[in-house]
Short mmCIF file of C-alpha atoms and ligand atoms in Angstrom, two decimals:
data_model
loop_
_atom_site.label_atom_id
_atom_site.label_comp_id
_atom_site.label_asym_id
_atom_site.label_seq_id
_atom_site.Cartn_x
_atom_site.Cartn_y
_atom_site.Cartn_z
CA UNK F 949 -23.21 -7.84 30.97
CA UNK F 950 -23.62 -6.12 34.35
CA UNK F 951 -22.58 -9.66 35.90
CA UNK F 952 -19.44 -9.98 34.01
CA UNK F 953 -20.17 -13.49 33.24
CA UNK F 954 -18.04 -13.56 29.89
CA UNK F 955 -15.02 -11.30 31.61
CA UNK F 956 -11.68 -12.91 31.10
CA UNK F 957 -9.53 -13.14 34.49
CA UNK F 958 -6.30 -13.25 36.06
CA UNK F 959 -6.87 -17.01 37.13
CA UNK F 960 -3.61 -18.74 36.15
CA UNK F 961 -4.83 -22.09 37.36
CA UNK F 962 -6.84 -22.07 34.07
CA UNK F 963 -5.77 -23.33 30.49
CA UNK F 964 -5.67 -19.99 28.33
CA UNK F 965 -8.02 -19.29 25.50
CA UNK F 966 -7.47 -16.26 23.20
CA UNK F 967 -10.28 -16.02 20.47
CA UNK F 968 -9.66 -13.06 17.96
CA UNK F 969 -12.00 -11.47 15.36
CA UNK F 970 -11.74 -9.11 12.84
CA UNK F 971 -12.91 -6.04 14.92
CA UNK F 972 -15.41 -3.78 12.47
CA UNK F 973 -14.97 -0.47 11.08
CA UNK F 974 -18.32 1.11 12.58
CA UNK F 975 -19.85 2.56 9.53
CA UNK F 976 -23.23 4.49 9.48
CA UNK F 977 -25.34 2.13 8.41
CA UNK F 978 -24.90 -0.13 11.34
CA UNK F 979 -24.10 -4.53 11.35
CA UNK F 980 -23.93 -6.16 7.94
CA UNK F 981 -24.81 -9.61 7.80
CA UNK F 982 -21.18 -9.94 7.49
CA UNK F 983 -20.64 -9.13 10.98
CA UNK F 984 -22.75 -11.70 12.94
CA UNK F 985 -21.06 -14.62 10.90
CA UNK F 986 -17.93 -15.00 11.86
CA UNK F 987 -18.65 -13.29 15.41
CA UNK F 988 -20.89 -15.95 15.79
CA UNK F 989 -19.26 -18.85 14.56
CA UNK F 990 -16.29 -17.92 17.35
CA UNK F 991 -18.54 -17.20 19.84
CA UNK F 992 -19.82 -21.01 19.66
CA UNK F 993 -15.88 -21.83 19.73
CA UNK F 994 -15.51 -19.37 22.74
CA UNK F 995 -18.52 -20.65 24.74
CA UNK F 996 -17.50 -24.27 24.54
CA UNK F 997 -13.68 -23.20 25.78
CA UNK F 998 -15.68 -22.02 28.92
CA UNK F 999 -18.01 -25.02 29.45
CA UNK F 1000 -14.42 -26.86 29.45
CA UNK F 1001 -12.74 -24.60 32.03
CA UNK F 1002 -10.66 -22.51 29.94
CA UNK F 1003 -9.96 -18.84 31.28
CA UNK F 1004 -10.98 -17.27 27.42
CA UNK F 1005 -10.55 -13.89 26.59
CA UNK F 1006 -12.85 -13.09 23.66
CA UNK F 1007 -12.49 -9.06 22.81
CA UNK F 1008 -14.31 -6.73 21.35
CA UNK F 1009 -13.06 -3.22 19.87
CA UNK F 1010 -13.71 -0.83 16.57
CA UNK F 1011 -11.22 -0.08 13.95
CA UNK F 1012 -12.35 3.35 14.16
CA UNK F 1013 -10.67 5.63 11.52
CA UNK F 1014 -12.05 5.69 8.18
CA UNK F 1015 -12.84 7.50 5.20
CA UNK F 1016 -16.63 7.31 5.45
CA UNK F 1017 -16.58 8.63 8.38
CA UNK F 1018 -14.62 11.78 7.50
CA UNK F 1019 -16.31 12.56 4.38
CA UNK F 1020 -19.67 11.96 6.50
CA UNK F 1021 -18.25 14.68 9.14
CA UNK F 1022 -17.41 17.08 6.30
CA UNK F 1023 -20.81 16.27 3.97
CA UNK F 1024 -23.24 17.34 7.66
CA UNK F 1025 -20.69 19.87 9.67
CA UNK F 1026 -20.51 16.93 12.41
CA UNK F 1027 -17.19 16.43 14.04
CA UNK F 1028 -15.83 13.09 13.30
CA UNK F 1029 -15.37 12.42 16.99
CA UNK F 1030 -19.18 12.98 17.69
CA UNK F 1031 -19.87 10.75 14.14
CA UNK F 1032 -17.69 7.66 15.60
CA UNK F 1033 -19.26 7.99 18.87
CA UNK F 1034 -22.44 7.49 17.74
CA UNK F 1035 -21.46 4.57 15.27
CA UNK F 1036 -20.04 2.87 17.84
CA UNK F 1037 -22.96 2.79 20.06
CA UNK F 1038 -24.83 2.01 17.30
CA UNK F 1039 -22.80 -1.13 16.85
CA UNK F 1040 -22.40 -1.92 20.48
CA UNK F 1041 -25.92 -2.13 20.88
CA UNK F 1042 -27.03 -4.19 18.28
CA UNK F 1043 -23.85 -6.55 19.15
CA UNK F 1044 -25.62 -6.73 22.58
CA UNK F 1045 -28.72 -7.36 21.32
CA UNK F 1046 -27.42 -10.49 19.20
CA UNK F 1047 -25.98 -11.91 23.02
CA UNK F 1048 -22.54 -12.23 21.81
CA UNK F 1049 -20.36 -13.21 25.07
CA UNK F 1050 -17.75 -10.55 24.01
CA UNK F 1051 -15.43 -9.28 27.26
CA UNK F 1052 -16.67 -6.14 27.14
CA UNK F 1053 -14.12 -4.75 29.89
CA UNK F 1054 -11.63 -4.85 27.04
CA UNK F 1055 -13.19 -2.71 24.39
CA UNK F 1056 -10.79 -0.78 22.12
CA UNK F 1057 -11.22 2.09 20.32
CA UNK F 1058 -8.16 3.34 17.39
CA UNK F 1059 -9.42 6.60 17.77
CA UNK F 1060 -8.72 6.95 21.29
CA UNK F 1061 -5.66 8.52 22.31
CA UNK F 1062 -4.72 6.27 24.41
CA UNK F 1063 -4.75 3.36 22.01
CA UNK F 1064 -3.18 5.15 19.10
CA UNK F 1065 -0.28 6.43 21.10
CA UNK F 1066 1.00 2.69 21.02
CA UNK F 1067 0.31 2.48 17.33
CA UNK F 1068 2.62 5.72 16.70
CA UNK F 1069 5.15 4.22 19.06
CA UNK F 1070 5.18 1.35 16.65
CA UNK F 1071 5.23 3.46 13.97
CA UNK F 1072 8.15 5.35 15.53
CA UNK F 1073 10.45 1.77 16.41
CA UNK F 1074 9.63 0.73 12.71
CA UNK F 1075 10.79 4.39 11.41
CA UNK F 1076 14.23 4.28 13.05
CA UNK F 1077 14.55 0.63 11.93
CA UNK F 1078 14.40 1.78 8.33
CA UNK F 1079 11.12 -0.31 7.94
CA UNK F 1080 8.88 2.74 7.33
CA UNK F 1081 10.04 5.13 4.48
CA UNK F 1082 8.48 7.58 1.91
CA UNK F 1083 8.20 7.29 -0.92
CA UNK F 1084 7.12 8.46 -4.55
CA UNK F 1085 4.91 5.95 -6.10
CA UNK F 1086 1.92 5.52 -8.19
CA UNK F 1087 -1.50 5.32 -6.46
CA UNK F 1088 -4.98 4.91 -7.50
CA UNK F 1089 -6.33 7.93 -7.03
CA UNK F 1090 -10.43 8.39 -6.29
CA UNK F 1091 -11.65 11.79 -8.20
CA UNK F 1092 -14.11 12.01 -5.60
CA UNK F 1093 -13.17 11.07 -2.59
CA UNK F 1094 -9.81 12.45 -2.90
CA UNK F 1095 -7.67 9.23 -1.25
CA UNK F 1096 -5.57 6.39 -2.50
CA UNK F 1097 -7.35 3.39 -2.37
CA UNK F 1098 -6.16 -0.14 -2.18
CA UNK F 1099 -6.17 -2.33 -5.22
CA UNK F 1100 -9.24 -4.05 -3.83
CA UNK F 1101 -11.05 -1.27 -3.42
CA UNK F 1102 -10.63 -0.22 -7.35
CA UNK F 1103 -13.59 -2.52 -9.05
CA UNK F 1104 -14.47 -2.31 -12.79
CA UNK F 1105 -12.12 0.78 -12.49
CA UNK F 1106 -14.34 2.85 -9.99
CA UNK F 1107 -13.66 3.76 -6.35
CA UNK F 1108 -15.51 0.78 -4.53
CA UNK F 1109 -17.35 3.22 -2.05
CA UNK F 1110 -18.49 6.13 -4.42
CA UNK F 1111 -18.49 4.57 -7.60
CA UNK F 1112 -16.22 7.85 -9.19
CA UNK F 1113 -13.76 6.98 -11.92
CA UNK F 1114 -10.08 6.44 -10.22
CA UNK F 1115 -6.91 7.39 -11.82
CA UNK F 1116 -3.18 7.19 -11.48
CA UNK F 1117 -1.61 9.78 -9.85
CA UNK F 1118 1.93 10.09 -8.36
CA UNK F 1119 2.14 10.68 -4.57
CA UNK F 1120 4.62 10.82 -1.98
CA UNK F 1121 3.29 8.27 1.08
CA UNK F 1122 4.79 6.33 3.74
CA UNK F 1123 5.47 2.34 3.27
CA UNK F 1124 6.19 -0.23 5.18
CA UNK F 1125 8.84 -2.70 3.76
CA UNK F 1126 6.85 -5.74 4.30
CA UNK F 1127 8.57 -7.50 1.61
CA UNK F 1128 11.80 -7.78 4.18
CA UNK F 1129 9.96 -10.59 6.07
CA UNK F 1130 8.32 -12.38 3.07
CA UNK F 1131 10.72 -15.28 3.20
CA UNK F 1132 10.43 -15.34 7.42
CA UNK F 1133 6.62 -15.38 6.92
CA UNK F 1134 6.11 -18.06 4.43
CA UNK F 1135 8.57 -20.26 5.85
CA UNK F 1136 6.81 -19.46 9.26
CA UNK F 1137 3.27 -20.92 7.89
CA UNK F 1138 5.28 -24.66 7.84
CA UNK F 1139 4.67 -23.91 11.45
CA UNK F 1140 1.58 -22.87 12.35
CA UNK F 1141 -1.93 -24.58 12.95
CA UNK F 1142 -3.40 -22.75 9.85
CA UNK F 1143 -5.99 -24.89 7.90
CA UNK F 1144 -4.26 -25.42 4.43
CA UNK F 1145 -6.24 -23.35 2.09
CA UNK F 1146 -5.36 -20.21 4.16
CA UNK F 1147 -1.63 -20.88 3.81
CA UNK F 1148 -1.82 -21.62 0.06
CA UNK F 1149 -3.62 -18.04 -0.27
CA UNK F 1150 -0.66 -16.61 2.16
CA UNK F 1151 1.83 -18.00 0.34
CA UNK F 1152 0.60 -16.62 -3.26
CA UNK F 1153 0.00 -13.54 -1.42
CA UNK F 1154 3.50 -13.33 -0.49
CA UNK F 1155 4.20 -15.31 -3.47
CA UNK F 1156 7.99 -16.21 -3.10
CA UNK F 1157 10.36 -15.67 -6.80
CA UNK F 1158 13.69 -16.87 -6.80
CA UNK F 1159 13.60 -16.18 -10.54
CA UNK F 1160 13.42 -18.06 -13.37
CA UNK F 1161 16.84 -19.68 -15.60
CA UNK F 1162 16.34 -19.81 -19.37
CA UNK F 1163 18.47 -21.27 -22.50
CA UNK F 1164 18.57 -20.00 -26.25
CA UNK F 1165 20.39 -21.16 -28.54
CA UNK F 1166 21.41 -18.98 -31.34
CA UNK F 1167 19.91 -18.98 -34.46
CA UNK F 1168 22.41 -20.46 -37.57
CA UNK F 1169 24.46 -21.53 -34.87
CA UNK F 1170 25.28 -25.72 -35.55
CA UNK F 1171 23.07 -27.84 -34.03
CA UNK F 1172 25.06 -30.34 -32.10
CA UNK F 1173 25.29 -30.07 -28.67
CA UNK F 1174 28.83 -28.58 -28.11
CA UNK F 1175 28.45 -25.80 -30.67
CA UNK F 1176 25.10 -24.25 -29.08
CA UNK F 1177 25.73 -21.29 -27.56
CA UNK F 1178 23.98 -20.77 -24.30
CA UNK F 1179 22.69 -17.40 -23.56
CA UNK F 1180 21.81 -17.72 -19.82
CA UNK F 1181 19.64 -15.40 -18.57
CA UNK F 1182 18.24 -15.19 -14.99
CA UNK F 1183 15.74 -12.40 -14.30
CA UNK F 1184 14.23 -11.43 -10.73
CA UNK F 1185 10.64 -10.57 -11.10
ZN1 LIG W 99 -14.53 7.33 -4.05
#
């Protein structure tokens, strides 16, 4: 690490490489074996890119902010700046320890002010766009942990974390109108080097509806074709 042997540089004479992953949430109970697999499985990818000259840049960073973590800071009377800190290095060494060839001169942090001042300024552009509004809407509500949680996180009708009953409770919250691009994104995936199964999933996710066009005919009305009276309906879902 000290050498800087995986450090991406400025050398433009180099083909680029940009490998991404999923950057954890450090929780208390350190790696998961969910971690190391795809970590690892881009590492390989990353490692070859170098063997072939590519300049790669292969980051590492923590998606800091989360609710463990603030009900953990609340449960001991730690502050959730000292309980992060210590998650992270956590992480960071047993990352180390598994000889991942992460660039670790670009570790992020979200909690760090000087990362999440870009994420407000995004917040901000997307505000006076009309993109980020509040609004009143039904959540599902965790009895104990006092949060809305994300459809996923709701399983068998508990909160995923704490296992507490959830219920429906009307909140005022900020969204983001997402569904503005849905027809730029999933005609965007006829355009990208996705494997296919991840754009089917995108595009149900999304899941374009231009509606759907329906004929009745009326009952006692005469069978042939001129007499039946169409009743055309065409619904938006
Ligand atoms: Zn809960």
């Amino acid at each position: 690490m000290d050498e800087k042997a995986f450090a991406a540089t400025d050398d433009y004479t180099k083909p680029k490489y940009y490998a991404l992953v999923e950057f954890p949430y450090p929780s208390g109970q350190g790696l998961h074996v969910g971690h190391p697999r795809p970590y690892t499985a881009l590492d390989i990818v990353a490692r070859k890119r170098r063997l072939q000259g590519y300049n790669v840049l292969y980051p590492m960073g923590w998606d800091a902010f989360g609710l463990p973590t603030e009900n953990y800071a609340i449960k001991n009377h730690i502050h959730p700046k000292i309980v992060t800190k210590n998650n992270v290095a956590r992480f960071k060494n047993q990352l180390q320890s598994l000889g991942y060839s992460f660039d670790w001169d670009r570790e992020i942090n979200t909690t760090d002010p000087n990362y999440y001042h870009w994420t407000q300024w995004i917040f901000l552009k997307l505000y006076k766009a009309g993109l980020a509004y509040k609004s009143e809407m039904p959540v599902n509500w965790c009895t104990s942990c006092k949060v809305g949680l994300a459809n996923e996180e709701v399983v068998n009708g508990v909160c995923e974390r704490c296992g507490s009953p959830v219920v429906r409770k009307m909140k005022s919250q900020w969204m983001l109108k997402i569904t503005e691009y849905a027809d730029k994104l999933i005609d965007g995936l006829d355009s990208v080097d996705y494997v296919e199964k991840v754009k089917v999933s995108q595009r149900n996710w999304i899941g374009r509806s231009n509606g759907a066009e329906v004929d009745f005919s009326i009952a006692g009305a005469d069978d042939s074709f001129a007499s039946i009276q169409h009743a055309r309906i065409l619904y938006l879902v």
